[in-house]
mmCIF file of C-alpha atoms in Angstrom:
data_model
loop_
_atom_site.group_PDB
_atom_site.id
_atom_site.type_symbol
_atom_site.label_atom_id
_atom_site.label_comp_id
_atom_site.label_asym_id
_atom_site.label_seq_id
_atom_site.Cartn_x
_atom_site.Cartn_y
_atom_site.Cartn_z
ATOM 1 C CA GLY A 1300 -5.681 3.839 -2.799
ATOM 2 C CA ALA A 1301 -8.219 1.226 -4.114
ATOM 3 C CA GLY A 1302 -8.553 -1.348 -1.205
ATOM 4 C CA VAL A 1303 -5.960 -2.633 1.478
ATOM 5 C CA SER A 1304 -2.427 -3.036 0.266
ATOM 6 C CA GLN A 1305 -0.047 -5.279 2.061
ATOM 7 C CA SER A 1306 2.983 -6.614 1.142
ATOM 8 C CA PRO A 1307 5.342 -8.880 0.995
ATOM 9 C CA SER A 1308 2.927 -10.956 -0.011
ATOM 10 C CA ASN A 1309 4.575 -13.758 0.387
ATOM 11 C CA LYS A 1310 8.224 -13.820 3.215
ATOM 12 C CA VAL A 1311 10.720 -17.185 3.790
ATOM 13 C CA THR A 1312 12.723 -16.717 6.796
ATOM 14 C CA GLU A 1313 15.239 -18.421 8.718
ATOM 15 C CA LYS A 1314 14.305 -19.144 13.064
ATOM 16 C CA GLY A 1315 15.984 -15.560 14.336
ATOM 17 C CA LYS A 1316 15.097 -13.990 11.916
ATOM 18 C CA ASP A 1317 13.462 -9.969 11.604
ATOM 19 C CA VAL A 1318 10.743 -9.206 9.881
ATOM 20 C CA GLU A 1319 8.775 -6.309 8.875
ATOM 21 C CA LEU A 1320 5.208 -6.498 7.049
ATOM 22 C CA ARG A 1321 3.806 -3.935 5.912
ATOM 23 C CA CYS A 1322 0.196 -2.160 5.177
ATOM 24 C CA ASP A 1323 -1.274 0.823 3.429
ATOM 25 C CA PRO A 1324 -4.897 1.277 4.763
ATOM 26 C CA ILE A 1325 -7.881 2.252 1.993
ATOM 27 C CA SER A 1326 -7.205 6.614 2.170
ATOM 28 C CA GLY A 1327 -9.247 7.931 4.882
ATOM 29 C CA HIS A 1328 -9.348 5.067 7.022
ATOM 30 C CA THR A 1329 -8.439 5.670 10.235
ATOM 31 C CA ALA A 1330 -8.333 2.489 11.777
ATOM 32 C CA LEU A 1331 -6.617 -0.484 11.058
ATOM 33 C CA TYR A 1332 -6.600 -3.470 12.442
ATOM 34 C CA TRP A 1333 -3.944 -6.550 11.962
ATOM 35 C CA TYR A 1334 -4.888 -9.883 12.319
ATOM 36 C CA ARG A 1335 -2.337 -13.416 12.473
ATOM 37 C CA GLN A 1336 -4.743 -16.157 10.633
ATOM 38 C CA ARG A 1337 -3.276 -19.853 11.188
ATOM 39 C CA LEU A 1338 -3.352 -23.014 8.611
ATOM 40 C CA GLY A 1339 -6.834 -23.506 8.834
ATOM 41 C CA GLN A 1340 -7.698 -21.076 11.978
ATOM 42 C CA GLY A 1341 -9.171 -18.588 12.989
ATOM 43 C CA LEU A 1342 -9.081 -14.491 13.006
ATOM 44 C CA GLU A 1343 -6.986 -14.105 15.499
ATOM 45 C CA PHE A 1344 -6.455 -10.281 16.850
ATOM 46 C CA LEU A 1345 -3.489 -8.393 17.382
ATOM 47 C CA ILE A 1346 -3.995 -5.192 17.851
ATOM 48 C CA TYR A 1347 -6.124 -1.776 16.521
ATOM 49 C CA PHE A 1348 -5.076 1.614 15.291
ATOM 50 C CA GLN A 1349 -7.552 4.638 15.840
ATOM 51 C CA GLY A 1350 -5.367 6.693 13.912
ATOM 52 C CA ASN A 1351 -1.850 6.244 15.112
ATOM 53 C CA SER A 1352 -2.454 5.392 18.591
ATOM 54 C CA ALA A 1353 -2.879 1.828 19.625
ATOM 55 C CA PRO A 1354 -5.784 2.223 22.899
ATOM 56 C CA ASP A 1355 -5.462 -1.721 22.649
ATOM 57 C CA LYS A 1356 -2.445 -4.101 22.445
ATOM 58 C CA SER A 1357 -3.861 -7.304 24.356
ATOM 59 C CA GLY A 1358 -3.907 -9.546 21.403
ATOM 60 C CA LEU A 1359 0.490 -8.616 20.681
ATOM 61 C CA PRO A 1360 1.418 -12.436 21.511
ATOM 62 C CA SER A 1361 4.356 -11.671 22.882
ATOM 63 C CA ASP A 1362 7.280 -8.710 23.223
ATOM 64 C CA ARG A 1363 9.014 -10.153 19.482
ATOM 65 C CA PHE A 1364 6.140 -8.464 18.701
ATOM 66 C CA SER A 1365 5.472 -4.206 17.411
ATOM 67 C CA ALA A 1366 3.301 -2.376 16.275
ATOM 68 C CA GLU A 1367 3.237 1.216 14.485
ATOM 69 C CA ARG A 1368 1.566 3.284 12.377
ATOM 70 C CA THR A 1369 2.325 6.933 10.900
ATOM 71 C CA GLY A 1370 -0.370 8.970 11.184
ATOM 72 C CA GLU A 1371 -3.766 7.511 9.194
ATOM 73 C CA SER A 1372 -1.734 5.834 6.915
ATOM 74 C CA VAL A 1373 0.933 3.157 7.240
ATOM 75 C CA SER A 1374 1.610 0.999 9.429
ATOM 76 C CA THR A 1375 4.622 -1.748 10.048
ATOM 77 C CA LEU A 1376 4.126 -5.349 11.851
ATOM 78 C CA THR A 1377 7.437 -6.645 13.080
ATOM 79 C CA ILE A 1378 8.274 -9.918 14.711
ATOM 80 C CA GLN A 1379 11.514 -9.887 15.835
ATOM 81 C CA ARG A 1380 13.417 -13.582 16.021
ATOM 82 C CA THR A 1381 10.587 -15.110 14.907
ATOM 83 C CA GLN A 1382 10.139 -18.287 15.019
ATOM 84 C CA GLN A 1383 8.481 -20.856 13.415
ATOM 85 C CA GLU A 1384 4.996 -21.152 15.494
ATOM 86 C CA ASP A 1385 5.606 -17.504 14.672
ATOM 87 C CA SER A 1386 3.926 -18.537 10.489
ATOM 88 C CA ALA A 1387 0.855 -17.381 9.824
ATOM 89 C CA VAL A 1388 -1.234 -15.092 7.387
ATOM 90 C CA TYR A 1389 -0.900 -11.727 8.820
ATOM 91 C CA LEU A 1390 -4.212 -10.078 7.316
ATOM 92 C CA CYS A 1391 -4.601 -6.064 8.102
ATOM 93 C CA ALA A 1392 -7.721 -4.419 6.957
ATOM 94 C CA SER A 1393 -8.595 -0.730 7.927
ATOM 95 C CA SER A 1394 -11.912 0.780 8.420
ATOM 96 C CA LEU A 1395 -14.180 4.508 8.180
ATOM 97 C CA GLY A 1396 -12.991 5.361 12.362
ATOM 98 C CA ARG A 1397 -14.466 4.847 15.338
ATOM 99 C CA LEU A 1398 -16.619 2.579 16.213
ATOM 100 C CA GLY A 1399 -20.359 4.678 16.622
ATOM 101 C CA THR A 1400 -19.361 7.223 15.033
ATOM 102 C CA VAL A 1401 -21.973 8.840 11.611
ATOM 103 C CA ARG A 1402 -19.491 8.081 9.228
ATOM 104 C CA ASN A 1403 -18.591 4.469 11.051
ATOM 105 C CA THR A 1404 -20.511 1.693 9.953
ATOM 106 C CA GLY A 1405 -17.938 -0.631 10.807
ATOM 107 C CA GLU A 1406 -17.014 -3.052 8.714
ATOM 108 C CA LEU A 1407 -13.857 -3.504 8.322
ATOM 109 C CA PHE A 1408 -11.595 -3.949 4.305
ATOM 110 C CA PHE A 1409 -9.014 -7.403 4.252
ATOM 111 C CA GLY A 1410 -5.684 -6.572 2.218
ATOM 112 C CA GLU A 1411 -4.492 -9.935 0.684
ATOM 113 C CA GLY A 1412 -2.367 -11.052 4.021
ATOM 114 C CA SER A 1413 1.505 -11.240 4.081
ATOM 115 C CA ARG A 1414 2.095 -14.959 4.717
ATOM 116 C CA LEU A 1415 5.225 -15.369 6.910
ATOM 117 C CA THR A 1416 7.234 -19.380 6.867
ATOM 118 C CA VAL A 1417 9.168 -19.309 9.500
ATOM 119 C CA LEU A 1418 11.694 -22.753 8.515
ATOM 120 C CA GLY B 578 -12.646 -9.343 27.607
ATOM 121 C CA GLU B 579 -14.330 -10.664 24.347
ATOM 122 C CA ASN B 580 -14.699 -14.411 23.577
ATOM 123 C CA VAL B 581 -15.879 -15.463 20.855
ATOM 124 C CA GLU B 582 -17.346 -19.106 20.105
ATOM 125 C CA GLN B 583 -18.753 -21.214 16.932
ATOM 126 C CA HIS B 584 -19.819 -23.687 15.235
ATOM 127 C CA PRO B 585 -19.728 -26.550 13.875
ATOM 128 C CA SER B 586 -16.529 -26.096 12.917
ATOM 129 C CA THR B 587 -17.461 -27.654 9.358
ATOM 130 C CA LEU B 588 -20.921 -28.260 7.824
ATOM 131 C CA SER B 589 -21.566 -29.918 4.976
ATOM 132 C CA VAL B 590 -25.720 -29.181 3.805
ATOM 133 C CA GLN B 591 -27.542 -30.665 0.199
ATOM 134 C CA GLU B 592 -27.793 -28.149 -2.852
ATOM 135 C CA GLY B 593 -31.186 -26.208 -1.806
ATOM 136 C CA ASP B 594 -31.179 -26.688 2.236
ATOM 137 C CA SER B 595 -30.773 -25.046 4.703
ATOM 138 C CA ALA B 596 -27.831 -23.481 6.999
ATOM 139 C CA VAL B 597 -27.128 -22.421 10.056
ATOM 140 C CA ILE B 598 -23.703 -21.350 11.927
ATOM 141 C CA LYS B 599 -24.140 -20.041 15.717
ATOM 142 C CA CYS B 600 -22.074 -18.127 17.682
ATOM 143 C CA THR B 601 -21.791 -17.220 21.053
ATOM 144 C CA TYR B 602 -20.509 -13.714 23.528
ATOM 145 C CA SER B 603 -19.168 -13.270 26.198
ATOM 146 C CA ASP B 604 -18.795 -9.554 26.623
ATOM 147 C CA SER B 605 -22.551 -8.142 27.860
ATOM 148 C CA ALA B 606 -21.182 -5.535 26.216
ATOM 149 C CA SER B 607 -21.283 -6.140 23.280
ATOM 150 C CA ASN B 608 -23.628 -4.631 20.393
ATOM 151 C CA TYR B 609 -22.299 -4.915 17.318
ATOM 152 C CA PHE B 610 -22.049 -8.662 15.187
ATOM 153 C CA PRO B 611 -21.061 -9.287 11.871
ATOM 154 C CA TRP B 612 -20.639 -11.669 9.864
ATOM 155 C CA TYR B 613 -17.893 -12.508 7.710
ATOM 156 C CA LYS B 614 -17.492 -14.922 4.427
ATOM 157 C CA GLN B 615 -13.953 -16.459 3.935
ATOM 158 C CA GLU B 616 -13.454 -17.790 0.363
ATOM 159 C CA LEU B 617 -10.466 -20.219 -0.908
ATOM 160 C CA GLY B 618 -7.218 -18.669 -1.453
ATOM 161 C CA LYS B 619 -9.429 -15.297 -0.439
ATOM 162 C CA ARG B 620 -9.581 -12.084 1.709
ATOM 163 C CA PRO B 621 -12.854 -12.680 4.039
ATOM 164 C CA GLN B 622 -15.497 -10.286 2.966
ATOM 165 C CA LEU B 623 -19.123 -9.045 5.063
ATOM 166 C CA ILE B 624 -21.738 -10.248 4.601
ATOM 167 C CA ILE B 625 -24.409 -8.841 6.659
ATOM 168 C CA ASP B 626 -24.434 -7.720 10.496
ATOM 169 C CA ILE B 627 -26.536 -7.059 13.558
ATOM 170 C CA ARG B 628 -26.360 -4.081 16.107
ATOM 171 C CA SER B 629 -28.113 -5.208 19.752
ATOM 172 C CA ASN B 630 -31.328 -2.463 18.766
ATOM 173 C CA VAL B 631 -32.842 -4.753 16.776
ATOM 174 C CA GLY B 632 -33.569 -9.408 17.151
ATOM 175 C CA GLU B 633 -33.122 -10.061 13.069
ATOM 176 C CA LYS B 634 -32.027 -8.812 9.876
ATOM 177 C CA LYS B 635 -32.429 -10.661 7.058
ATOM 178 C CA ASP B 636 -30.518 -9.737 2.908
ATOM 179 C CA GLN B 637 -32.117 -12.032 0.355
ATOM 180 C CA ARG B 638 -31.420 -15.534 1.313
ATOM 181 C CA ILE B 639 -29.301 -14.547 4.539
ATOM 182 C CA ALA B 640 -30.626 -13.344 7.937
ATOM 183 C CA VAL B 641 -29.114 -13.287 11.143
ATOM 184 C CA THR B 642 -30.617 -13.464 14.353
ATOM 185 C CA LEU B 643 -29.078 -12.207 17.715
ATOM 186 C CA ASN B 644 -30.326 -13.237 21.751
ATOM 187 C CA LYS B 645 -28.700 -10.571 23.574
ATOM 188 C CA THR B 646 -30.537 -12.643 26.725
ATOM 189 C CA ALA B 647 -28.666 -15.531 25.737
ATOM 190 C CA LYS B 648 -25.911 -13.988 24.083
ATOM 191 C CA HIS B 649 -25.867 -15.627 20.993
ATOM 192 C CA PHE B 650 -26.349 -14.691 17.577
ATOM 193 C CA SER B 651 -26.808 -17.353 14.138
ATOM 194 C CA LEU B 652 -26.173 -17.347 10.373
ATOM 195 C CA HIS B 653 -29.322 -18.141 8.612
ATOM 196 C CA ILE B 654 -28.897 -19.575 4.355
ATOM 197 C CA THR B 655 -31.283 -19.917 2.531
ATOM 198 C CA GLU B 656 -31.756 -22.934 -0.310
ATOM 199 C CA THR B 657 -28.040 -22.574 -0.244
ATOM 200 C CA GLN B 658 -26.098 -22.714 -3.277
ATOM 201 C CA PRO B 659 -22.670 -23.699 -4.914
ATOM 202 C CA GLU B 660 -20.999 -20.401 -4.287
ATOM 203 C CA ASP B 661 -22.138 -20.645 -0.878
ATOM 204 C CA SER B 662 -19.081 -22.681 -0.070
ATOM 205 C CA ALA B 663 -16.546 -20.581 2.179
ATOM 206 C CA VAL B 664 -15.865 -20.533 5.861
ATOM 207 C CA TYR B 665 -18.199 -18.142 7.269
ATOM 208 C CA PHE B 666 -16.411 -16.262 10.225
ATOM 209 C CA CYS B 667 -18.813 -14.212 13.193
ATOM 210 C CA ALA B 668 -17.291 -11.027 15.459
ATOM 211 C CA ALA B 669 -18.677 -9.846 18.641
ATOM 212 C CA SER B 670 -17.630 -5.642 19.348
ATOM 213 C CA ARG B 671 -18.642 -2.959 21.010
ATOM 214 C CA TYR B 672 -20.012 -0.561 18.876
ATOM 215 C CA SER B 673 -20.543 2.213 21.024
ATOM 216 C CA SER B 674 -16.033 2.858 21.818
ATOM 217 C CA ALA B 675 -13.184 2.440 19.715
ATOM 218 C CA SER B 676 -12.464 -1.336 20.563
ATOM 219 C CA LYS B 677 -11.600 -4.804 19.103
ATOM 220 C CA ILE B 678 -13.629 -6.988 16.926
ATOM 221 C CA ILE B 679 -13.110 -10.317 18.231
ATOM 222 C CA PHE B 680 -13.948 -13.029 15.703
ATOM 223 C CA GLY B 681 -15.030 -16.789 16.074
ATOM 224 C CA SER B 682 -12.568 -19.454 15.046
ATOM 225 C CA GLY B 683 -15.290 -20.195 11.854
ATOM 226 C CA THR B 684 -16.859 -22.571 10.742
ATOM 227 C CA ARG B 685 -15.638 -23.929 6.556
ATOM 228 C CA LEU B 686 -19.691 -24.028 4.751
ATOM 229 C CA SER B 687 -19.023 -27.418 1.883
ATOM 230 C CA ILE B 688 -22.264 -27.417 -0.469
ATOM 231 C CA ARG B 689 -23.022 -30.782 -1.725
ATOM 232 C CA PRO B 690 -24.391 -31.144 -5.665
#
């Protein structure tokens, strides 16, 4: 596609419900990242995929958070039993591939984000 | 793991003056340092990056400097303009291996007319 696409753009849910956030990376981008941005705060690393493998899951805040990726395509971030502190914008970004390869300039291309509000 | 600290958190400068944002990192193996700009309500976008084999890089009114010994790097914006108002994020990672990119907490830059 022309850019990174995320859905839903806005999600309001009740505490305790599960939510799924979707990210469609730029075609051909093998690396995919998820970040969380609370209101007025920085970009908190959650998880990173190289292809469909997740070499680094260290940023996931708790076992309520999980993510998967199908091949070098769509990724879903799932939050189970949502809490009010999960309210944030969840940003997905993709890049060409493994840092250090000739093709990869390292630039992350971000989606518009999914704004999650937990009541 | 890598930790990136950024300051100041807010910065207000007169239009036409220069702005400087500073970051420090903890992982001595980090060798790739990008800067992203996030305008209000928009997604972050890369504005400039630097790798550890150089100490400075310029692109028109923006420049980045890197001091690997001290593990700090800075963004310099000269002749600031209203459109420079945004939140700026620094980041660090290991370019030579598949790695996460860790961001600083951001600097909200305001340009006074």
